[in-house]
Amino acid sequence: MEQLKSIGRELAMGSQGGSSKEFLDLVKSIGEARSKSEEDRIILRELETLRRRLSDPDIPRRKMKEYLLRLAYAEMLGHDASFGYIHAVKMAHDDNIMLKRTGYLTVALFLDDGHDLIILIVNTIQKDLRSDNYLVVCAALVAVCKLINEETIPAVLPQVVELLNHPKEAVRKKAVMALHRFHQKSPSSVSHLVSNFRKRLCDNDPGVMGATLCPLFDLISEDASSYKDLVVSLVSILKQVAEKRLPTTYDYHHMPAPFIQIKLLKILALLGSGDKQASNHMYAVLTEIFRKCESSSNIGNAILYECVCCVSSIYPNSKVLDAAIEATSKFLKSESHNLKYMGIDALGRLIRINPDIAEEHQLAVIDCLEDPDDTLKRKTFELLYKMTKSTNVEVIVDRMIDYMINITDNHYKTEIASRCVELAEQFAPSNQWFIQIMNKVFEHAGDLVNPRVAHNLMRLIAEGFGEDDEGADTQLRSSAVASYLRILGEPKLPSLFLQVICWVLGEYGTADGRHSASYIIGKLCDVAEAHSSDDTVKAYAVSAIMKIFTFELAAGRKVEMLHECQTLIDEVLASHSTDLQQRAYEFQALLALSSQAIENVMPLDASCEDIEIDTSLPFLSNYINQAIENGARPYISESERLGTVNTITPASASHYQQDPAHSLRFEAYELPKPRAPPPSIQPSSTSSLPTSSSDLVPVSEATYTTREEQHNPKVQTLADQISAEIGVHLKLEGVQKKWGLQTYSSPSAPSTSSSSTQKATNGMVTSDTIRQSSLDSRKQQVPEVSAEKQRLAASLFGKKAAERKVQGGTRRPAKESQPAVATSAPEPPKEEKVIVPAAPPPDLLDLGEPSETATPTIDPFKQLEGLLEPAAGSDVASAPSPSVSAVKTPDLMSMFTETPSIVDSKSSDKGVISSTIAKKGPNVKEALQKDATARQVGVTPSGNNPNLFKDLFG
């Protein structure tokens, strides 16, 4: 990006000076070119002109600058301008700052870090890094990031480290970027300088701090445990950025330093993964970002998405998880395909914590699945792949296969086929369904399927259900044979699928007696004839024909040799493939044997039986002894040939003695004898003497690697100790803020109380909020859902989940639902002091399932005359469990109060709200009746259809 900006400025300055009219004419002629060949002719003509002019020894420096920019333009269009590389290197040596920057820019565009001319630029870079002009230093640092390779890093590393303390913030920022580049190219060369990144995190300039986050992210990705102490500091920085304490120059679309926020969220996601203690520091700032971040701009949505990713990575918390679910819901409900894509991806991350989250957005997922946008549809299939289980595997796999049939991208078709196979193998409800799915995958994915899948399918058909039910196994094989005979009528079948078909027909084609041997042999001959160029398919077909002949002959039935079969055997006998010839000769040899011998050689349905093999081959003993007596050499085992066994039989020893000159020797070389120590040094004292650094000690490569790996943690620990001694831990308590207003951070105790007060304010459910939400819920109308989508949702998410989704209307408040977190057990509730009125009023608006409370549930409508009938089963009270008793339902009756609610700040996180009820407002009876009807039906009742979703998904 820096290079593009520089070349734009150089071109603009050249055009303003009037010296690059030829360059502008060149750009205009290229833009007006009607074909690539015409463009190439223009560029080649320009290169010839520049070659001729650069050969002039007296070229003005300003003209040379223009020529180099024109060469860079030709290089970017794909043409070779290597004749001008040396001129760019010379211009980098110029004392003029503009010419030097042009030289560095063109050198960075022309050369890579392995070019031979790099050695000529290193000395110039070293001199410019020590310059007093910070613009020259910045230009040299930009060239360092592009041109310095692993071999030349030590030449410039000391100067770059010194520039970390430069008074100009731009130089410090580029020095951090150069060190980051060194770490990417050669981590071992800067492993002792990792502590410098911790120091620059405390820099006064936000740009330097933001540049430091990039190398820290790479280091934390490699080893997060060594940087756990930075969690508090990073959270504090993120909080300051979110509170807009940075200068407004870092704002982008009214968002404070959004790219710094995104990088900080990525780092916190790595540090908080599986760490409850570190995650506890992040909950408050994440909740604050969810609350303050605006979703009206793309950059605001990007920050919200990164917050969702962070929440899905750290240790789960119910309050922050609810905020992430709400942000994901906004993405899914958006009209933009980009936001829907983000919502599907975020939903795929959240279901790893709580799989039930997907049920609340099932209709949105189905809409994305049917969207014409191919990218969005692929992302939705990834989500369905993650949420597949035994109850919805049939619907999801069928959808995947239908999509696989309609796409032409072989790479993605391979991925879809492998996922279908994986889901079918893991969640198949029956073997018949598994075989049908495999047939579809082979038929439509072709040779893109892994050959391992074909072998697994053949093994499944051979082994059957793995039980003693032979009837079920026979039925499975008969259905496979019938389906494969039907599939053979298709015009084009992949080679791998034909191999499976030939094997199944050869093993079980005539097992059930429904098809004659001649019919199956004819089909196999047709397959071999149709695929005469595929030796593998032809080999499978010949083996299958041989199996059918042998099975029939072993059973005492005579098989007629068809003309096409004899033609195939004759053709295979004359084939250039030795494999095909061997199969044909084996076929002829088996036909000449008796039925008893054939039965022993080719047993029926014995493909999965274990074959016991005696590796000693005792039946050859007589033959071996006779051969040795006739003068043959005895067999020498592999262990004897390798020298691990020194025992030699007498026969072999006598043979060696008879002809030692014309035989190989297999004795191992003698091991080197250890050198005896000098007489002046005792063996006991040599081990205690220290070895000097000049001694040459042979060390194996594995040992050297192990020592190096053990040495790195020591260096890292030493760096951490040094950084701890000099105080690089961002203790911000009582320290003046670096950015924003000149304020000081409050001490720990007031900050704690203020944070708790803030939590109480955020967690309070005021009467205005509830009244507004009630009015919004009355105005909101649930859109009508088609019957096809209803059936698909019931298949994917379950019938009960679909009914809850439609009948429930909208999602219940986040504080009423406590998502189940599978990673840890819920903590026991702490005893908090809560102000509770003497007689808490009942929740007159909650007509859903009876809540688990400590006191028996009383139907509140029994106390109101003429409103509703008593709810069935409402007087049944359930004893609360320890995990549920801590979560209390917010009192919605506060919407009719005139006295403000009294909320305990310590219990606001748990949703414990106590309110003092004053007198009710006017028209209470009508309002309660409307709310009760809305809660029962799920939508605002109307005269047209008050029971809109009564029988949905039934």
GROMACS .gro file of C-alpha atoms in nm, residues 56-239:
model
  184
   56ASP     CA    1   2.308   0.774  -2.296
   57PRO     CA    2   2.571   0.846  -2.024
   58ASP     CA    3   2.457   1.207  -1.961
   59ILE     CA    4   2.093   1.175  -1.858
   60PRO     CA    5   1.949   1.449  -1.637
   61ARG     CA    6   1.840   1.319  -1.299
   62ARG     CA    7   1.484   1.438  -1.349
   63LYS     CA    8   1.463   1.254  -1.682
   64MET     CA    9   1.608   0.943  -1.520
   65LYS     CA   10   1.334   0.956  -1.259
   66GLU     CA   11   1.069   0.967  -1.531
   67TYR     CA   12   1.229   0.679  -1.723
   68LEU     CA   13   1.235   0.460  -1.413
   69LEU     CA   14   0.866   0.528  -1.347
   70ARG     CA   15   0.784   0.430  -1.705
   71LEU     CA   16   0.986   0.112  -1.661
   72ALA     CA   17   0.792   0.036  -1.343
   73TYR     CA   18   0.467   0.079  -1.538
   74ALA     CA   19   0.586  -0.166  -1.803
   75GLU     CA   20   0.692  -0.416  -1.535
   76MET     CA   21   0.349  -0.399  -1.372
   77LEU     CA   22   0.192  -0.487  -1.709
   78GLY     CA   23   0.399  -0.807  -1.721
   79HIS     CA   24   0.694  -0.713  -1.946
   80ASP     CA   25   1.063  -0.753  -1.875
   81ALA     CA   26   1.253  -0.434  -1.793
   82SER     CA   27   1.562  -0.590  -1.638
   83PHE     CA   28   1.796  -0.366  -1.837
   84GLY     CA   29   1.692  -0.075  -1.611
   85TYR     CA   30   1.739  -0.245  -1.273
   86ILE     CA   31   2.090  -0.115  -1.224
   87HIS     CA   32   1.975   0.243  -1.286
   88ALA     CA   33   1.718   0.207  -1.008
   89VAL     CA   34   1.993   0.087  -0.772
   90LYS     CA   35   2.207   0.387  -0.865
   91MET     CA   36   1.921   0.628  -0.802
   92ALA     CA   37   1.878   0.486  -0.452
   93HIS     CA   38   2.230   0.620  -0.377
   94ASP     CA   39   2.131   0.977  -0.472
   95ASP     CA   40   2.140   1.249  -0.205
   96ASN     CA   41   1.819   1.414  -0.323
   97ILE     CA   42   1.531   1.291  -0.109
   98MET     CA   43   1.282   1.274  -0.395
   99LEU     CA   44   1.520   1.083  -0.621
  100LYS     CA   45   1.621   0.852  -0.337
  101ARG     CA   46   1.258   0.767  -0.261
  102THR     CA   47   1.198   0.702  -0.631
  103GLY     CA   48   1.503   0.476  -0.638
  104TYR     CA   49   1.390   0.279  -0.333
  105LEU     CA   50   1.037   0.252  -0.476
  106THR     CA   51   1.149   0.117  -0.813
  107VAL     CA   52   1.406  -0.118  -0.656
  108ALA     CA   53   1.134  -0.260  -0.431
  109LEU     CA   54   0.911  -0.312  -0.735
  110PHE     CA   55   1.182  -0.457  -0.959
  111LEU     CA   56   1.378  -0.687  -0.725
  112ASP     CA   57   1.291  -0.961  -0.481
  113ASP     CA   58   1.490  -1.050  -0.171
  114GLY     CA   59   1.684  -1.320  -0.358
  115HIS     CA   60   1.807  -1.108  -0.650
  116ASP     CA   61   2.180  -1.070  -0.713
  117LEU     CA   62   2.164  -0.689  -0.701
  118ILE     CA   63   2.042  -0.687  -0.341
  119ILE     CA   64   2.401  -0.693  -0.216
  120LEU     CA   65   2.456  -0.352  -0.382
  121ILE     CA   66   2.172  -0.191  -0.190
  122VAL     CA   67   2.255  -0.314   0.161
  123ASN     CA   68   2.534  -0.061   0.218
  124THR     CA   69   2.305   0.224   0.107
  125ILE     CA   70   2.033   0.107   0.346
  126GLN     CA   71   2.281   0.096   0.635
  127LYS     CA   72   2.391   0.453   0.564
  128ASP     CA   73   2.035   0.582   0.528
  129LEU     CA   74   1.924   0.420   0.854
  130ARG     CA   75   2.179   0.644   1.033
  131SER     CA   76   2.063   0.960   0.853
  132ASP     CA   77   1.949   1.271   1.040
  133ASN     CA   78   1.658   1.324   0.801
  134TYR     CA   79   1.370   1.109   0.923
  135LEU     CA   80   1.220   1.096   0.571
  136VAL     CA   81   1.532   0.921   0.448
  137VAL     CA   82   1.516   0.683   0.742
  138CYS     CA   83   1.151   0.603   0.666
  139ALA     CA   84   1.231   0.533   0.301
  140ALA     CA   85   1.513   0.300   0.405
  141LEU     CA   86   1.286   0.115   0.652
  142VAL     CA   87   1.026   0.062   0.380
  143ALA     CA   88   1.297  -0.086   0.158
  144VAL     CA   89   1.417  -0.305   0.446
  145CYS     CA   90   1.074  -0.471   0.475
  146LYS     CA   91   1.082  -0.557   0.104
  147LEU     CA   92   1.446  -0.627   0.017
  148ILE     CA   93   1.630  -0.765   0.321
  149ASN     CA   94   1.648  -1.145   0.323
  150GLU     CA   95   1.744  -1.391   0.595
  151GLU     CA   96   2.114  -1.367   0.517
  152THR     CA   97   2.133  -0.986   0.532
  153ILE     CA   98   1.917  -0.940   0.844
  154PRO     CA   99   2.220  -0.927   1.081
  155ALA     CA  100   2.367  -0.640   0.877
  156VAL     CA  101   2.078  -0.401   0.950
  157LEU     CA  102   1.928  -0.547   1.269
  158PRO     CA  103   2.124  -0.329   1.519
  159GLN     CA  104   2.026  -0.005   1.340
  160VAL     CA  105   1.659  -0.108   1.328
  161VAL     CA  106   1.658  -0.186   1.701
  162GLU     CA  107   1.809   0.157   1.777
  163LEU     CA  108   1.534   0.324   1.573
  164LEU     CA  109   1.271   0.188   1.814
  165ASN     CA  110   1.364   0.481   2.040
  166HIS     CA  111   1.364   0.745   1.763
  167PRO     CA  112   1.191   1.074   1.856
  168LYS     CA  113   0.967   1.059   1.546
  169GLU     CA  114   0.665   0.833   1.582
  170ALA     CA  115   0.664   0.750   1.208
  171VAL     CA  116   1.018   0.608   1.236
  172ARG     CA  117   0.928   0.404   1.545
  173LYS     CA  118   0.623   0.263   1.370
  174LYS     CA  119   0.822   0.156   1.062
  175ALA     CA  120   1.094   0.010   1.283
  176VAL     CA  121   0.833  -0.211   1.453
  177MET     CA  122   0.707  -0.317   1.111
  178ALA     CA  123   1.064  -0.402   1.002
  179LEU     CA  124   1.118  -0.617   1.314
  180HIS     CA  125   0.788  -0.791   1.242
  181ARG     CA  126   0.908  -0.865   0.890
  182PHE     CA  127   1.234  -1.005   1.028
  183HIS     CA  128   1.035  -1.232   1.260
  184GLN     CA  129   0.832  -1.360   0.966
  185LYS     CA  130   1.142  -1.436   0.760
  186SER     CA  131   1.372  -1.567   1.033
  187PRO     CA  132   1.219  -1.603   1.382
  188SER     CA  133   1.547  -1.719   1.533
  189SER     CA  134   1.725  -1.396   1.437
  190VAL     CA  135   1.495  -1.178   1.650
  191SER     CA  136   1.394  -1.423   1.923
  192HIS     CA  137   1.597  -1.225   2.179
  193LEU     CA  138   1.416  -0.901   2.086
  194VAL     CA  139   1.061  -1.010   2.163
  195SER     CA  140   1.052  -0.793   2.475
  196ASN     CA  141   1.079  -0.483   2.254
  197PHE     CA  142   0.725  -0.549   2.129
  198ARG     CA  143   0.601  -0.539   2.489
  199LYS     CA  144   0.775  -0.204   2.540
  200ARG     CA  145   0.630  -0.051   2.224
  201LEU     CA  146   0.283  -0.151   2.341
  202CYS     CA  147   0.323   0.134   2.594
  203ASP     CA  148   0.421   0.390   2.330
  204ASN     CA  149   0.272   0.738   2.354
  205ASP     CA  150   0.161   0.729   1.990
  206PRO     CA  151  -0.144   0.513   1.907
  207GLY     CA  152   0.000   0.439   1.562
  208VAL     CA  153   0.308   0.275   1.711
  209MET     CA  154   0.090   0.083   1.955
  210GLY     CA  155  -0.135  -0.034   1.671
  211ALA     CA  156   0.165  -0.148   1.466
  212THR     CA  157   0.289  -0.350   1.765
  213LEU     CA  158  -0.035  -0.550   1.776
  214CYS     CA  159   0.052  -0.728   1.449
  215PRO     CA  160   0.375  -0.897   1.571
  216LEU     CA  161   0.213  -0.966   1.908
  217PHE     CA  162  -0.072  -1.146   1.731
  218ASP     CA  163   0.176  -1.373   1.552
  219LEU     CA  164   0.367  -1.442   1.875
  220ILE     CA  165   0.050  -1.516   2.072
  221SER     CA  166  -0.075  -1.746   1.793
  222GLU     CA  167   0.240  -1.954   1.841
  223ASP     CA  168   0.241  -1.957   2.222
  224ALA     CA  169  -0.047  -1.790   2.407
  225SER     CA  170   0.054  -1.908   2.753
  226SER     CA  171   0.361  -1.680   2.761
  227TYR     CA  172   0.149  -1.368   2.714
  228LYS     CA  173  -0.134  -1.422   2.962
  229ASP     CA  174  -0.008  -1.129   3.169
  230LEU     CA  175  -0.100  -0.888   2.887
  231VAL     CA  176  -0.474  -0.956   2.914
  232VAL     CA  177  -0.544  -0.675   3.162
  233SER     CA  178  -0.334  -0.427   2.961
  234LEU     CA  179  -0.497  -0.517   2.630
  235VAL     CA  180  -0.845  -0.496   2.779
  236SER     CA  181  -0.761  -0.152   2.918
  237ILE     CA  182  -0.638  -0.034   2.577
  238LEU     CA  183  -0.952  -0.169   2.408
  239LYS     CA  184  -1.169   0.009   2.661
   0.00000   0.00000   0.00000
